[in-house]
XYZ file of C-alpha atoms in Angstrom:
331
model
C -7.486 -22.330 13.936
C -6.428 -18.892 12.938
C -3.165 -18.985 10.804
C -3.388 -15.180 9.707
C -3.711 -12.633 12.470
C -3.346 -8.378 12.667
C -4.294 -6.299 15.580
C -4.295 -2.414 14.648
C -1.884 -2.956 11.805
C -0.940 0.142 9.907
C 1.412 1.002 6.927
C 2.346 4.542 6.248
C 4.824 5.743 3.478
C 6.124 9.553 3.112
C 5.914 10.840 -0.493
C 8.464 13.460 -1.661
C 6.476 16.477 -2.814
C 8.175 18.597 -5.623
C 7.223 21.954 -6.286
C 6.901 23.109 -10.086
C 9.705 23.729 -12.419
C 13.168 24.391 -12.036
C 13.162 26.716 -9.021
C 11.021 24.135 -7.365
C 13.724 21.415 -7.976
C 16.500 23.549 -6.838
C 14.419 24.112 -3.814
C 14.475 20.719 -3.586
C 17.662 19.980 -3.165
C 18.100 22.377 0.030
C 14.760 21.399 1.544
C 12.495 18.812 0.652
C 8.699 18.445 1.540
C 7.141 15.194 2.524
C 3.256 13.965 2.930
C 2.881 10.949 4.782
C 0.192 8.465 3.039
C -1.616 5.526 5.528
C -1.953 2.524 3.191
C -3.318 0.473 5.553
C -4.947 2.040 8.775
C -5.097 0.094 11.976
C -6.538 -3.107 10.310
C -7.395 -6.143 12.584
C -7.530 -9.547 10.526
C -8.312 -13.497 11.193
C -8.080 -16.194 8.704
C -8.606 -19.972 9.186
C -7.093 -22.650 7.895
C -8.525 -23.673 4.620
C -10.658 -20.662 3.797
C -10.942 -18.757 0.461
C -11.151 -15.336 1.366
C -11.301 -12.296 -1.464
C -10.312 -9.053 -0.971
C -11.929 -6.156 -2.599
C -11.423 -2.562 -3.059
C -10.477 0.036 -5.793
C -6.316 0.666 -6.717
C -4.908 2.058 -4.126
C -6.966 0.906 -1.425
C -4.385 -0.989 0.466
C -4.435 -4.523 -0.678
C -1.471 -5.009 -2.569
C 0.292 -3.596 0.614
C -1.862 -5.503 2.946
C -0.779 -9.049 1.281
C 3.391 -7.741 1.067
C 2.822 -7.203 4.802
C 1.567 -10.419 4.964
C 3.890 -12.242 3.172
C 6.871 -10.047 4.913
C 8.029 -7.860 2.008
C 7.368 -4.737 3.591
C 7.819 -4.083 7.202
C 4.666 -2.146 9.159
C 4.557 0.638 10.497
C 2.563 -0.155 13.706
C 0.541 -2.570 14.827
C 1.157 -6.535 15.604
C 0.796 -9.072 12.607
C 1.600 -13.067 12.971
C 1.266 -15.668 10.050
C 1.397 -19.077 11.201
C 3.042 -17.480 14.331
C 5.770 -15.795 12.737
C 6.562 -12.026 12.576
C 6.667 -12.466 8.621
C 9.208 -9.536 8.107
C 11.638 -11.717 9.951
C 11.810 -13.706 6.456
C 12.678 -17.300 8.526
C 13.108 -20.194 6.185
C 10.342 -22.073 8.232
C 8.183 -19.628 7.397
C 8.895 -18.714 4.153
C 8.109 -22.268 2.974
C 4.424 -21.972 4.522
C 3.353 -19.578 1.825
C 3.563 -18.524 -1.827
C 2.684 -15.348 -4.165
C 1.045 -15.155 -7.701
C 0.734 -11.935 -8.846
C -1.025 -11.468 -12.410
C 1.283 -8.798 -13.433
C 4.592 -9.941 -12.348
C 6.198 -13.137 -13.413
C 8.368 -15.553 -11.646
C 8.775 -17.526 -14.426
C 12.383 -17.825 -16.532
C 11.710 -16.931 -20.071
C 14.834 -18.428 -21.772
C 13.850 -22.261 -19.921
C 11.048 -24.696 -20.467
C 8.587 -25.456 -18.467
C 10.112 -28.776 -17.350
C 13.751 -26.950 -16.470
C 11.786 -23.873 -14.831
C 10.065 -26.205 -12.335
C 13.384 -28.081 -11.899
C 14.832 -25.227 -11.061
C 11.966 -24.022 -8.051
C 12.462 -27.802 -7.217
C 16.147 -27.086 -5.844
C 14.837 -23.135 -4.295
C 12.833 -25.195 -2.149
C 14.651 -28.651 -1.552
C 11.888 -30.728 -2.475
C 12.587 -34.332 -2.612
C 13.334 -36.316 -5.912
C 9.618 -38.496 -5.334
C 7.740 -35.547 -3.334
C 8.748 -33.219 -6.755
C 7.084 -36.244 -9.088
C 4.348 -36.838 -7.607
C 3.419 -32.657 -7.177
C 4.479 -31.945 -10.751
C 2.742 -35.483 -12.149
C -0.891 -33.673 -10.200
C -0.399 -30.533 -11.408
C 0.010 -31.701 -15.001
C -3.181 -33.820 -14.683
C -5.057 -31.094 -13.405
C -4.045 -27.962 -15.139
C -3.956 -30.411 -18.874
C -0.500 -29.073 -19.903
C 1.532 -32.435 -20.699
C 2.325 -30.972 -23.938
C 3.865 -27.552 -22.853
C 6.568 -29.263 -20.681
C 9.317 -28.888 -23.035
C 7.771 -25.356 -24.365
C 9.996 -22.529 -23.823
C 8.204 -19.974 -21.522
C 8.670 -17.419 -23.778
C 6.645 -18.449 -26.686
C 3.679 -19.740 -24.829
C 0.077 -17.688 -24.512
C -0.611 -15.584 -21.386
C -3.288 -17.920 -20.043
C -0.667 -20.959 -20.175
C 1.617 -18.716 -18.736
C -0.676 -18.257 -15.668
C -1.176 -21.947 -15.454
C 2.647 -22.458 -15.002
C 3.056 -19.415 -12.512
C 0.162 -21.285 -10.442
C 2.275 -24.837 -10.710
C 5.660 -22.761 -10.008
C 3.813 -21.865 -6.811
C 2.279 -24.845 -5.629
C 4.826 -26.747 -6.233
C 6.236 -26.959 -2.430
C 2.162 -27.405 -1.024
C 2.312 -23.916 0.709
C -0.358 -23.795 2.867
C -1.560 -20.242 1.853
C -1.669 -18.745 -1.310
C -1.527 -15.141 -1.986
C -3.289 -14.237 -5.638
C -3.049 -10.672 -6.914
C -5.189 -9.919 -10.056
C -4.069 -13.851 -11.294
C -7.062 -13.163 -14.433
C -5.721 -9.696 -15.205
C -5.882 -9.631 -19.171
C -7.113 -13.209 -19.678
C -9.920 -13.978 -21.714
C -13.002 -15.718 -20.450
C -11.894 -19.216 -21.183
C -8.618 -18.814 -19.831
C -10.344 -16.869 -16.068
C -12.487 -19.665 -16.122
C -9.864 -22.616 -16.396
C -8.254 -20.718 -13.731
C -11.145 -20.507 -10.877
C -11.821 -23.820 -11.521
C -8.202 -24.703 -10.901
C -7.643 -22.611 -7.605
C -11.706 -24.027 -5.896
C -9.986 -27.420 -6.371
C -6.683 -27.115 -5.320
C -9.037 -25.043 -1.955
C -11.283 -27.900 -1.689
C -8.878 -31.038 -2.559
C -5.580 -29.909 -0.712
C -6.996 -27.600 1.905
C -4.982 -24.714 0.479
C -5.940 -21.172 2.280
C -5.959 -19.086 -0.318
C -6.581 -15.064 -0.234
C -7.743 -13.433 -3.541
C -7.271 -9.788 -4.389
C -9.180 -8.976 -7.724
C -11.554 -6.242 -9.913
C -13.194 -8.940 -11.527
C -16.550 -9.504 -9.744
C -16.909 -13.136 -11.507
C -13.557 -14.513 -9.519
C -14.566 -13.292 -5.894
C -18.258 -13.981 -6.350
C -17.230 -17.983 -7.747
C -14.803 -18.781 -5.816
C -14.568 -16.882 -2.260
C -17.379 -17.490 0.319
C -15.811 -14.361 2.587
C -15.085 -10.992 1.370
C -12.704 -7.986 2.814
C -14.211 -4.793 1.522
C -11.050 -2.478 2.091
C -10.893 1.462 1.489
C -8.305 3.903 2.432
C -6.900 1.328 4.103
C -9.712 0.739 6.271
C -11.181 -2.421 6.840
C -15.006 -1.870 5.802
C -16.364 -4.767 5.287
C -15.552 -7.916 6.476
C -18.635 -10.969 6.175
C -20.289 -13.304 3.629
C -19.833 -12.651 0.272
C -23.081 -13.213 -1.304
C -24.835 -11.155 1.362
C -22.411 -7.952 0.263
C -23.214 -8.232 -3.584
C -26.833 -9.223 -3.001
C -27.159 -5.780 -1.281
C -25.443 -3.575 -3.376
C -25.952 -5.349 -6.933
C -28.770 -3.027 -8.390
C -28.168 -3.767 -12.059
C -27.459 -6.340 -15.202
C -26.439 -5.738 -18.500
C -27.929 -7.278 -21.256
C -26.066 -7.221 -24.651
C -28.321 -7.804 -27.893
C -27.529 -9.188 -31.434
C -29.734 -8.803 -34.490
C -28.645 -10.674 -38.153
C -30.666 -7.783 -39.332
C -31.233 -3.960 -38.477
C -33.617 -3.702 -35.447
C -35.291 -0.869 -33.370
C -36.749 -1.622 -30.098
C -39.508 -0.280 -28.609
C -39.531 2.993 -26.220
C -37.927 1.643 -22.920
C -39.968 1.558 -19.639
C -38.275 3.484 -16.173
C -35.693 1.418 -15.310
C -34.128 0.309 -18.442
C -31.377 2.243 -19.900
C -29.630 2.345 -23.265
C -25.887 2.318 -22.963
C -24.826 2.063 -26.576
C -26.612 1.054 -29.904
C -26.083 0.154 -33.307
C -28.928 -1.319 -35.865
C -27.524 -4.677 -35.212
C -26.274 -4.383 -31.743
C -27.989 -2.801 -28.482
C -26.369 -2.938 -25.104
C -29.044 -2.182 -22.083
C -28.734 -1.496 -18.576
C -31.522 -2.757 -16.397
C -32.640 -3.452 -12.255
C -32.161 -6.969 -11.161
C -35.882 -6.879 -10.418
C -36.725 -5.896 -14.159
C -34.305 -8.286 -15.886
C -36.574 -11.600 -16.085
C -39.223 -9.166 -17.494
C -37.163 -7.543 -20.323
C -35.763 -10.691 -21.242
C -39.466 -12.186 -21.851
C -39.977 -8.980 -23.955
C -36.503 -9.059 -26.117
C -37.496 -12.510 -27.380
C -40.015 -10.931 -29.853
C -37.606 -9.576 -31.492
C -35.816 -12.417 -32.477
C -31.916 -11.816 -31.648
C -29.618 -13.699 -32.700
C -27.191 -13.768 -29.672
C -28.359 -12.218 -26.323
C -26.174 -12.227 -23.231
C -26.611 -10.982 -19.410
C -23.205 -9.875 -17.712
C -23.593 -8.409 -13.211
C -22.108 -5.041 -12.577
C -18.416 -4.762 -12.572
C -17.347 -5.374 -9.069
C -15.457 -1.459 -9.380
C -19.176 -0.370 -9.567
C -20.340 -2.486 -6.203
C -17.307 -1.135 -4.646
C -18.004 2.213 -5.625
C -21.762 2.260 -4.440
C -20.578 0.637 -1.342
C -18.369 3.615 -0.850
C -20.977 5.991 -1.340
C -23.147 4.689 0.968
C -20.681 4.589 4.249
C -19.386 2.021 6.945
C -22.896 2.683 8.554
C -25.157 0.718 5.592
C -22.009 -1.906 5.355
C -22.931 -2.765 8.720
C -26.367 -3.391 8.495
C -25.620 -5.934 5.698
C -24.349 -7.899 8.623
């Protein structure tokens, strides 16, 4: 069943243009120019019930105005939209309590509380029963391992166990979609991966639908089997995830680390130097090329090696340059 659906949906803005200087402000005052920006252009859109779907494009491709559309935040311009049946600008209750919104640079948290007040607190926003609050809270604790932060103020806790609350704080009522904006925006590793491995089980356990924006390629790649390649506002892509990354993925990196100073060899076509150092050399190098190198890098006896994808800025970028015409092929 399709909970999320848009036919031809389309957000434009006007954007006050001011000509240089003072004159130009003065001129401003009498008669101002406008240019009218699409966000989002005529985008159709189904989601099912219980899917994981990540949505990709560069800043101001129209995502973060896509989801505010779909969480009714911002009115569109044209087009029709429904979430669970409702127009979501209407802001009902009953449909306000289907949903909720985690975005990784914007807190809902309280700063002065603790944890255990703060989620008291959302408790009474939403009306959640005395047992039904337990029980959610009790899971959450269990799964996210954060007993001991209960009666932490907000304020003095890390920005990783900060996400881990904003992610309870939202659950807390079992929405039935989730909305995630860059939730691993400045995290390190350890803390992103805690995360995915927190929102694929609360997918896969509680049949949340959840919809992903993010620039890391490592969170859509884990965790969402569909991808929404946007641009301009334009819905470009819209299929299986590892089918879109398998196409346009050309290279790896590969970071080296010697205990002592180390020249390599003269590089073959298709291997790239990015930076170096005596102790430290950072290559670029085709996915077809990588096993190959690797065998080769051995000799040399590094002390740490590691292999990172392409940033998922650089997919999107090569997707891009290619057109809607190869996207479709990938199909």
């Amino acid at each position: 069943m399709n909970i999320i659906e848009t036919n031809k949906l389309t957000k434009r803005f006007r954007r006050y243009k001011k000509q240089v200087g003072i004159a130009g402000s003065i001129k401003g005052l009498i008669k101002r120019d406008y240019e009218e920006i699409t966000s989002v252009n005529e985008l159709d859109l189904k989601i099912k019930e219980g899917e994981f779907v990540g949505l990709i494009g560069p800043n101001g491709a129209g995502k973060t105005t896509l989801v505010k559309m779909l969480t009714g935040i911002i009115a569109p311009t044209s087009g029709e939209i429904s979430v669970f049946g409702y127009y979501p600008n209407d802001l009902k209750n009953g449909f306000k309590q289907q949903y909720a919104v985690v975005m990784g640079q914007k807190s809902q948290l309280f700063f002065d509380l603790t944890v255990e007040d703060t989620l008291r607190l959302f408790k009474e926003i939403y009306g959640i029963p005395e047992a039904e609050y337990e029980t959610a809270k009790n899971f959450f604790i269990e799964l996210f391992h954060v007993k001991e932060l209960m009666n932490v103020q907000v304020r003095t806790m890390s920005l990783g166990e900060r996400m881990k609350m904003e992610l309870i704080v939202a659950l807390l009522h079992n929405p039935k979609i989730l909305f995630l904006d860059e939730p691993t925006i400045g995290l390190d590793s350890i803390a992103s991966k805690q995360i995915r491995g927190f929102l694929k089980e609360i997918n896969e356990t509680r049949g949340t639908t959840i919809i992903l924006t993010s620039h890391y390629m490592e969170d859509i790649k884990t965790l969402c089997r569909r991808s929404i390649v946007i641009n301009h506002g334009s819905k470009i892509y819209d299929g299986d995830t590892d089918q879109l990354f398998e196409r346009y993925q050309i290279h790896k990196k590969i970071t080296l680390t010697f205990d002592i100073p180390m020249e390599l060899p003269k590089l073959t076509p298709g291997i790239f130097v990015i930076s170096e150092t005596p102790y430290k050399k950072v290559l670029k190098v085709t996915k077809e090329k990588t096993s190959e190198l690797l065998g080769q890098l051995m000799k040399y006896g590094p002390s740490d090696i590691s292999v990172e994808e392409e940033e998922i800025g650089t997919i999107v970028e090569r997707i891009y340059g290619e057109g809607r015409g190869s996207l479709e092929e990938v199909r």
